Short mmCIF file of C-alpha atoms and ligand atoms in Angstrom, two decimals:
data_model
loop_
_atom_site.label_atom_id
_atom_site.label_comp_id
_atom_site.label_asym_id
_atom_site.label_seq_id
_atom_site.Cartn_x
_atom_site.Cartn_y
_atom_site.Cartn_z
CA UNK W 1 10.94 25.36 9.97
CA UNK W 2 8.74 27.78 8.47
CA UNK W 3 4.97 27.90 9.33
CA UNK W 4 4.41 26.48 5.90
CA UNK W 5 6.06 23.26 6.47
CA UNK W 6 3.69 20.46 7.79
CA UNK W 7 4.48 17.45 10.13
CA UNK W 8 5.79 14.25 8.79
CA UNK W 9 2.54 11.85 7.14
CA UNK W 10 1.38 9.81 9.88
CA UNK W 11 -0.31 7.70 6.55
CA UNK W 12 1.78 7.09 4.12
CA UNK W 13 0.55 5.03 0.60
CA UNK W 14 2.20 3.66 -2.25
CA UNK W 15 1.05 2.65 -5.36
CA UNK W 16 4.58 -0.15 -6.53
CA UNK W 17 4.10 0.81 -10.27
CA UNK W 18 7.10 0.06 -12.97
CA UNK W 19 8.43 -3.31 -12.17
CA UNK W 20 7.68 -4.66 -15.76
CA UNK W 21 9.55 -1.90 -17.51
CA UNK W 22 12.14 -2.01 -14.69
CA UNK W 23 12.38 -5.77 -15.87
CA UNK W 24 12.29 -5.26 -19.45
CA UNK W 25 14.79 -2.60 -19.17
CA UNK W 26 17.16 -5.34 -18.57
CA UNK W 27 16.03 -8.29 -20.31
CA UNK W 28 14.47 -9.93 -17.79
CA UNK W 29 10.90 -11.63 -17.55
CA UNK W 30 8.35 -9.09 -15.75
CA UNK W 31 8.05 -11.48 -12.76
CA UNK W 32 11.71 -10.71 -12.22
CA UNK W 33 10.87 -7.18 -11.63
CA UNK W 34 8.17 -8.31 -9.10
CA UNK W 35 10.87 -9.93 -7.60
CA UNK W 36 12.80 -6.86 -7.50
CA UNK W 37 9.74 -5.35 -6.17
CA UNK W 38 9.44 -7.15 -3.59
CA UNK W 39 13.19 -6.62 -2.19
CA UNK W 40 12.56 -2.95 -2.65
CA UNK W 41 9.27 -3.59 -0.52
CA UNK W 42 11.21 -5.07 2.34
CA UNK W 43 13.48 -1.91 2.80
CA UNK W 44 10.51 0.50 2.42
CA UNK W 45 8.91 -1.02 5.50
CA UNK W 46 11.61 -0.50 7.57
CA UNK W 47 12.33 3.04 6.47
CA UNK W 48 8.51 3.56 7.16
CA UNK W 49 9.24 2.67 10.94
CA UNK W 50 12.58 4.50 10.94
CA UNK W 51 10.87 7.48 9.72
CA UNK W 52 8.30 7.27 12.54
CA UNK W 53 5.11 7.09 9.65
CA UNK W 54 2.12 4.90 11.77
CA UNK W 55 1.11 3.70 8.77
CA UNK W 56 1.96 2.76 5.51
CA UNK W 57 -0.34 1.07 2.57
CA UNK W 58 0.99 -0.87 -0.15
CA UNK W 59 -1.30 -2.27 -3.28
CA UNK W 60 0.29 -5.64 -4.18
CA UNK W 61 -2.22 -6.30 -6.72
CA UNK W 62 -5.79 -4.64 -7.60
CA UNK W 63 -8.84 -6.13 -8.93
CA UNK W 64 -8.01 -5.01 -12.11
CA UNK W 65 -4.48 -7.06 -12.19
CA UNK W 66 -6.66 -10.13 -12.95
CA UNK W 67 -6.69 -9.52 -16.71
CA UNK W 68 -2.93 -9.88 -17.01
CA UNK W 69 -1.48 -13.34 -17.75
CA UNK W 70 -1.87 -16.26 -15.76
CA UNK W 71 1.56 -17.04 -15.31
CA UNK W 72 2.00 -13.49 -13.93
CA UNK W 73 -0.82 -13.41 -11.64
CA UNK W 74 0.08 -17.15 -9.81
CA UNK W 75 3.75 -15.69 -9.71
CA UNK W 76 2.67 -12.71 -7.77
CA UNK W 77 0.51 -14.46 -5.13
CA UNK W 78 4.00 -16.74 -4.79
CA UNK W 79 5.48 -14.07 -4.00
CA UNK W 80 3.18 -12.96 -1.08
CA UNK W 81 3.95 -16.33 0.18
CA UNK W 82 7.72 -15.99 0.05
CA UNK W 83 7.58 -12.57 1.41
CA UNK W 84 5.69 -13.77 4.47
CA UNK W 85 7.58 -16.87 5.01
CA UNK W 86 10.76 -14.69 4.78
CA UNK W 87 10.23 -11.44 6.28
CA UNK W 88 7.60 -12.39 9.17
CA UNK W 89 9.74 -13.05 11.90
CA UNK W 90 11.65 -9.25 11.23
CA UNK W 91 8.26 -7.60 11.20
CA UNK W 92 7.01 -9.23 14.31
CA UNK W 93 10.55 -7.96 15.90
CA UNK W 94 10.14 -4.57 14.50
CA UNK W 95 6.13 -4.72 16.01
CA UNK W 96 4.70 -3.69 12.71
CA UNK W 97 1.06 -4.98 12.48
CA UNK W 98 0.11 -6.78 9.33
CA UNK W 99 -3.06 -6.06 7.82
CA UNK W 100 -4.76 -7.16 4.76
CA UNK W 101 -7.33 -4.96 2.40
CA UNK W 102 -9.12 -6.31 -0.57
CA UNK W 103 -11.43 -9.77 -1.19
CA UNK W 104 -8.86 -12.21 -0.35
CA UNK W 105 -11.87 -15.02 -1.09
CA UNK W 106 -10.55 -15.41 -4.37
CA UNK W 107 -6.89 -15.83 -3.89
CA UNK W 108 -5.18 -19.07 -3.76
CA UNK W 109 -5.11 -20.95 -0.68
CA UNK W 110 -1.49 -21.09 0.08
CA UNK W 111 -1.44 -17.25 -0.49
CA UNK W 112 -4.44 -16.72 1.83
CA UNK W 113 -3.29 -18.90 4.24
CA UNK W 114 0.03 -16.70 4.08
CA UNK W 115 -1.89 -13.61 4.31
CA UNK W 116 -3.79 -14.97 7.26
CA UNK W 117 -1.20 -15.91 9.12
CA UNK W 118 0.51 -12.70 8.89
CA UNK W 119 -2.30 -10.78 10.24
CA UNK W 120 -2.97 -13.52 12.98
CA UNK W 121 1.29 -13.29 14.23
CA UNK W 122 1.33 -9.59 14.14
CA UNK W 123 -2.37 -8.78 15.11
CA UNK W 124 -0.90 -7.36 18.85
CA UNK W 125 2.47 -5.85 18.05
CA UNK W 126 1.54 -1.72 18.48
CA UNK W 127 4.49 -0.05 15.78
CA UNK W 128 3.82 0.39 12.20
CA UNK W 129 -0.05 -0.83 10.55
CA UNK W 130 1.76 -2.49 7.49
CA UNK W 131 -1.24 -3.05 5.02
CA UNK W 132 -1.41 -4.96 1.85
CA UNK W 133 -3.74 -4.38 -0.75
CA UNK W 134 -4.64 -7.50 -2.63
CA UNK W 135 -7.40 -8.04 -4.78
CA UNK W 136 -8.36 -4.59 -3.92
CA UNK W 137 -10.74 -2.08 -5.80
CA UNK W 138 -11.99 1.60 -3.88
CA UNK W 139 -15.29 1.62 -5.99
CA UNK W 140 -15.61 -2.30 -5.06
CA UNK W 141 -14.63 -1.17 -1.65
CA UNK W 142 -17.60 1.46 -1.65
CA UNK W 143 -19.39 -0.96 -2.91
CA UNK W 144 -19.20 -3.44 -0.04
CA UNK W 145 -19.86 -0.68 2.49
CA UNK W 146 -23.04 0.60 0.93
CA UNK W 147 -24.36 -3.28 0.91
CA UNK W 148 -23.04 -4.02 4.35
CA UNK W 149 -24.97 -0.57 5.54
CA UNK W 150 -27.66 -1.98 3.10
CA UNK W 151 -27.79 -5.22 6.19
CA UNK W 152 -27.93 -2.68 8.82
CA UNK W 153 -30.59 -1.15 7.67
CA UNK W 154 -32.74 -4.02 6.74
CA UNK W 155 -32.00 -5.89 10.22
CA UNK W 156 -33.37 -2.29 11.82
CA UNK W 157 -29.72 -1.50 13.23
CA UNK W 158 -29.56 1.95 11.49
CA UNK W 159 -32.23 4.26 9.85
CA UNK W 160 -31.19 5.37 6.45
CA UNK W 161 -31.00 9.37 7.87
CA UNK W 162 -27.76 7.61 9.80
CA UNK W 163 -25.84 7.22 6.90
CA UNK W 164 -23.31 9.80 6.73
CA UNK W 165 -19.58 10.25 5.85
CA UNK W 166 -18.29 8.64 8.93
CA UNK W 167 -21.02 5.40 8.63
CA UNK W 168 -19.33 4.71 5.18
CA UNK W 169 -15.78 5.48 6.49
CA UNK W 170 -16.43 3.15 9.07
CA UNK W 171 -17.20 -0.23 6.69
CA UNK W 172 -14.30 0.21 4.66
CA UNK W 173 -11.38 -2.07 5.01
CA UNK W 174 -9.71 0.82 6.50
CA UNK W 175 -11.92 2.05 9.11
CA UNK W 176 -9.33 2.18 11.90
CA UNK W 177 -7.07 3.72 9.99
CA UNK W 178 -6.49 7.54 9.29
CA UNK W 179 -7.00 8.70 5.52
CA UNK W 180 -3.13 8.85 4.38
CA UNK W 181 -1.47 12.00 4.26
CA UNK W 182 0.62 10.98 1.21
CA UNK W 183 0.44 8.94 -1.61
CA UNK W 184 3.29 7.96 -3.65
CA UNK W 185 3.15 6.36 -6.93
CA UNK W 186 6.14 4.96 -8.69
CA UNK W 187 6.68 4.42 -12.27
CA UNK W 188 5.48 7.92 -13.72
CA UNK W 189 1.90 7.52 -14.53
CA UNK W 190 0.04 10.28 -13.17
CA UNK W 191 -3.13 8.05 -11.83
CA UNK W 192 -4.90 7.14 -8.92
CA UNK W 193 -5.77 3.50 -10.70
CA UNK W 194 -8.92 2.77 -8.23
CA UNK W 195 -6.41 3.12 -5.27
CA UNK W 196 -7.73 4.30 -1.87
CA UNK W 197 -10.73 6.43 -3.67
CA UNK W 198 -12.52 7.13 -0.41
CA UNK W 199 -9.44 7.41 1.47
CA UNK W 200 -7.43 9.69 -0.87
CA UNK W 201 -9.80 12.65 -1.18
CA UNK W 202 -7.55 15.08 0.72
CA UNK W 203 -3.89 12.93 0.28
CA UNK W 204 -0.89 14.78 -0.96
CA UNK W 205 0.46 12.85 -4.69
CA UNK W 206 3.84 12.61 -5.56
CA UNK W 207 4.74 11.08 -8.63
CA UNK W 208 8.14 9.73 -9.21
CA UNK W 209 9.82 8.62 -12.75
CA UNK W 210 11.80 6.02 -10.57
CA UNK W 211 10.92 2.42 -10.93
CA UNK W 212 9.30 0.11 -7.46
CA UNK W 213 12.47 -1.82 -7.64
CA UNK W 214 14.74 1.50 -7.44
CA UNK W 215 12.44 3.48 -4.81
CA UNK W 216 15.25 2.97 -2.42
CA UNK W 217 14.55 4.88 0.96
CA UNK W 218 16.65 8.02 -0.40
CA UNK W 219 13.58 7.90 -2.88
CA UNK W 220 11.17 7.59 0.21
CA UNK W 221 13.37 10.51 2.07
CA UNK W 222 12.64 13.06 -1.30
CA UNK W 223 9.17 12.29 -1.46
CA UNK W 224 8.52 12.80 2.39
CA UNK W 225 10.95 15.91 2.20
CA UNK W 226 8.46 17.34 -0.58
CA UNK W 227 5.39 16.89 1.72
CA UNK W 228 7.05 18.26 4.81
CA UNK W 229 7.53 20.92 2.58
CA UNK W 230 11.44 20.90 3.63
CA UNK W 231 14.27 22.12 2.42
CA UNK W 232 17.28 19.36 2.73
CA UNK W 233 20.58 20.68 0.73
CA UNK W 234 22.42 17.34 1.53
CA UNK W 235 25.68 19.44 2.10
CA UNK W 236 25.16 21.93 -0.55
CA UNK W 237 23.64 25.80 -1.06
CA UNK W 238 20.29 26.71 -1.90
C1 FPP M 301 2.91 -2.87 -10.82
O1 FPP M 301 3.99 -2.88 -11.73
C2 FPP M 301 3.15 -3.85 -9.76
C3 FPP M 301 2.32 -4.88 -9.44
C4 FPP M 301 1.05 -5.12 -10.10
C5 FPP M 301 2.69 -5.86 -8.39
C6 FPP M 301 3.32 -5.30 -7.16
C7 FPP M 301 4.01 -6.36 -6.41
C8 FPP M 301 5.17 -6.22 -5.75
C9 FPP M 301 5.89 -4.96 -5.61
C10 FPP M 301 5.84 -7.38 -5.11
C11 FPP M 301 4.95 -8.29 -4.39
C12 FPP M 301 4.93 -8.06 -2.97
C13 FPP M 301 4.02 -8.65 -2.19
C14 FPP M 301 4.05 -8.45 -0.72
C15 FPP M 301 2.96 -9.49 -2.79
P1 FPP M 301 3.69 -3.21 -13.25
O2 FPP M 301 3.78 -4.68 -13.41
O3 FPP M 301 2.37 -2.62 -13.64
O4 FPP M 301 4.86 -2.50 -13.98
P2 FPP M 301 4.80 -1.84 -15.44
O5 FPP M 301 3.83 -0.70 -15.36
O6 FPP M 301 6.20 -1.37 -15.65
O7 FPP M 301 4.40 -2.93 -16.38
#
């Protein structure tokens, strides 16, 4: 290894973008590709603990994902459902922690519920901090921390002159959580979308053409092999 190379990401995000075109690609209806998405999900979470990352961050949906259709939107929180019901007994196995970022007050019950009781099963397992952004926004995430250091303040906990980098750090959703060394976004689109803005100040991007529902973990493997800086021939010569 060269002294250029750097360690493996201990914080590893991904922003699951391309499932509609994936979908339309093939004539299929865009929650299809969610669908798709969500399979693709499942395998990406175990590579993530085969790989030895701590901690991997996934946005399921963002504040912004409100505007598309209604019919898109209820399928989506379905599918947070399903994917609990069905994978919740493997993570607990695997002792991946669940954790949920975002304003989950406005989902629908069953999905919150679903959420909730993900967090609540895995909340002691010590492996891989699996978290799910849903209904999640960085500025409204900034946001929240300046009002809820706004409360400290007022109730005399804090003097304004305490406010500093690590006081705002530590009311985001994320406050136990390093800032992630990589961020991944699928689907081409060379964005950050309001994804982990605090968070991402110093984060490695990779961009990939590939589609969520094709990011198998031999898509994971390049991406990580880019940030690690190494050189994998998979048989071949330089
Ligand atoms: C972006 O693709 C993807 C989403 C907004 C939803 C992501 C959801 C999943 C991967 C599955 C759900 C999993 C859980 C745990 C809830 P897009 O629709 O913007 O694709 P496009 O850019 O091709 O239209």
């Amino acid at each position: 290894m060269s002294e250029n190379e750097r360690k493996m990401p201990v914080h590893v995000a991904m922003i699951m973008d391309g499932n509609g075109r994936w979908a339309k690609e093939r004539g299929m209806i865009r929650l299809q590709g969610h669908n798709a998405g969500m399979e693709a999900l499942r395998e990406i979470v175990r590579h993530s603990a085969n790989i030895g990352v701590k901690y991997l961050t996934v946005y399921a949906f963002s504040t912004e994902n409100w505007k598309r259709p209604e019919e898109e939107v209820s399928g989506i929180f379905k599918l947070l459902v399903r994917y609990v019901k069905s994978e919740i007994d493997e993570l607990n196995r695997s002792n991946v922690r669940v954790q949920i970022i975002g304003d989950i007050s406005r989902l629908p019950e069953e999905s919150a519920k679903a959420a909730g009781y993900a967090v609540e099963t895995t909340k002691d397992n010590t492996g891989l901090v699996f978290s799910i952004a849903i209904n999640y926004g960085g500025r409204a995430e900034i946001a929240r921390a300046a009002r809820l250091l706004a409360k400290d303040v007022r109730a005399g906990r804090i003097a304004p002159e305490d406010i500093d980098e690590a006081a705002v750090a530590s009311k985001l959703y994320t406050a136990d959580m390093p800032d992630p060394d990589l961020l991944i976004r699928t689907g081409g689109e060379h964005r950050l979308s309001n994804y982990l803005t605090w968070q991402t100040a110093y984060s490695e991007v990779y961009v990939t053409d590939v589609y969520w529902p094709d990011f198998t973990p031999e898509e994971y493997d390049k991406a990580v092999d880019w940030y690690t800086g190494r050189d994998r021939r998979y048989g071949g010569l330089k």
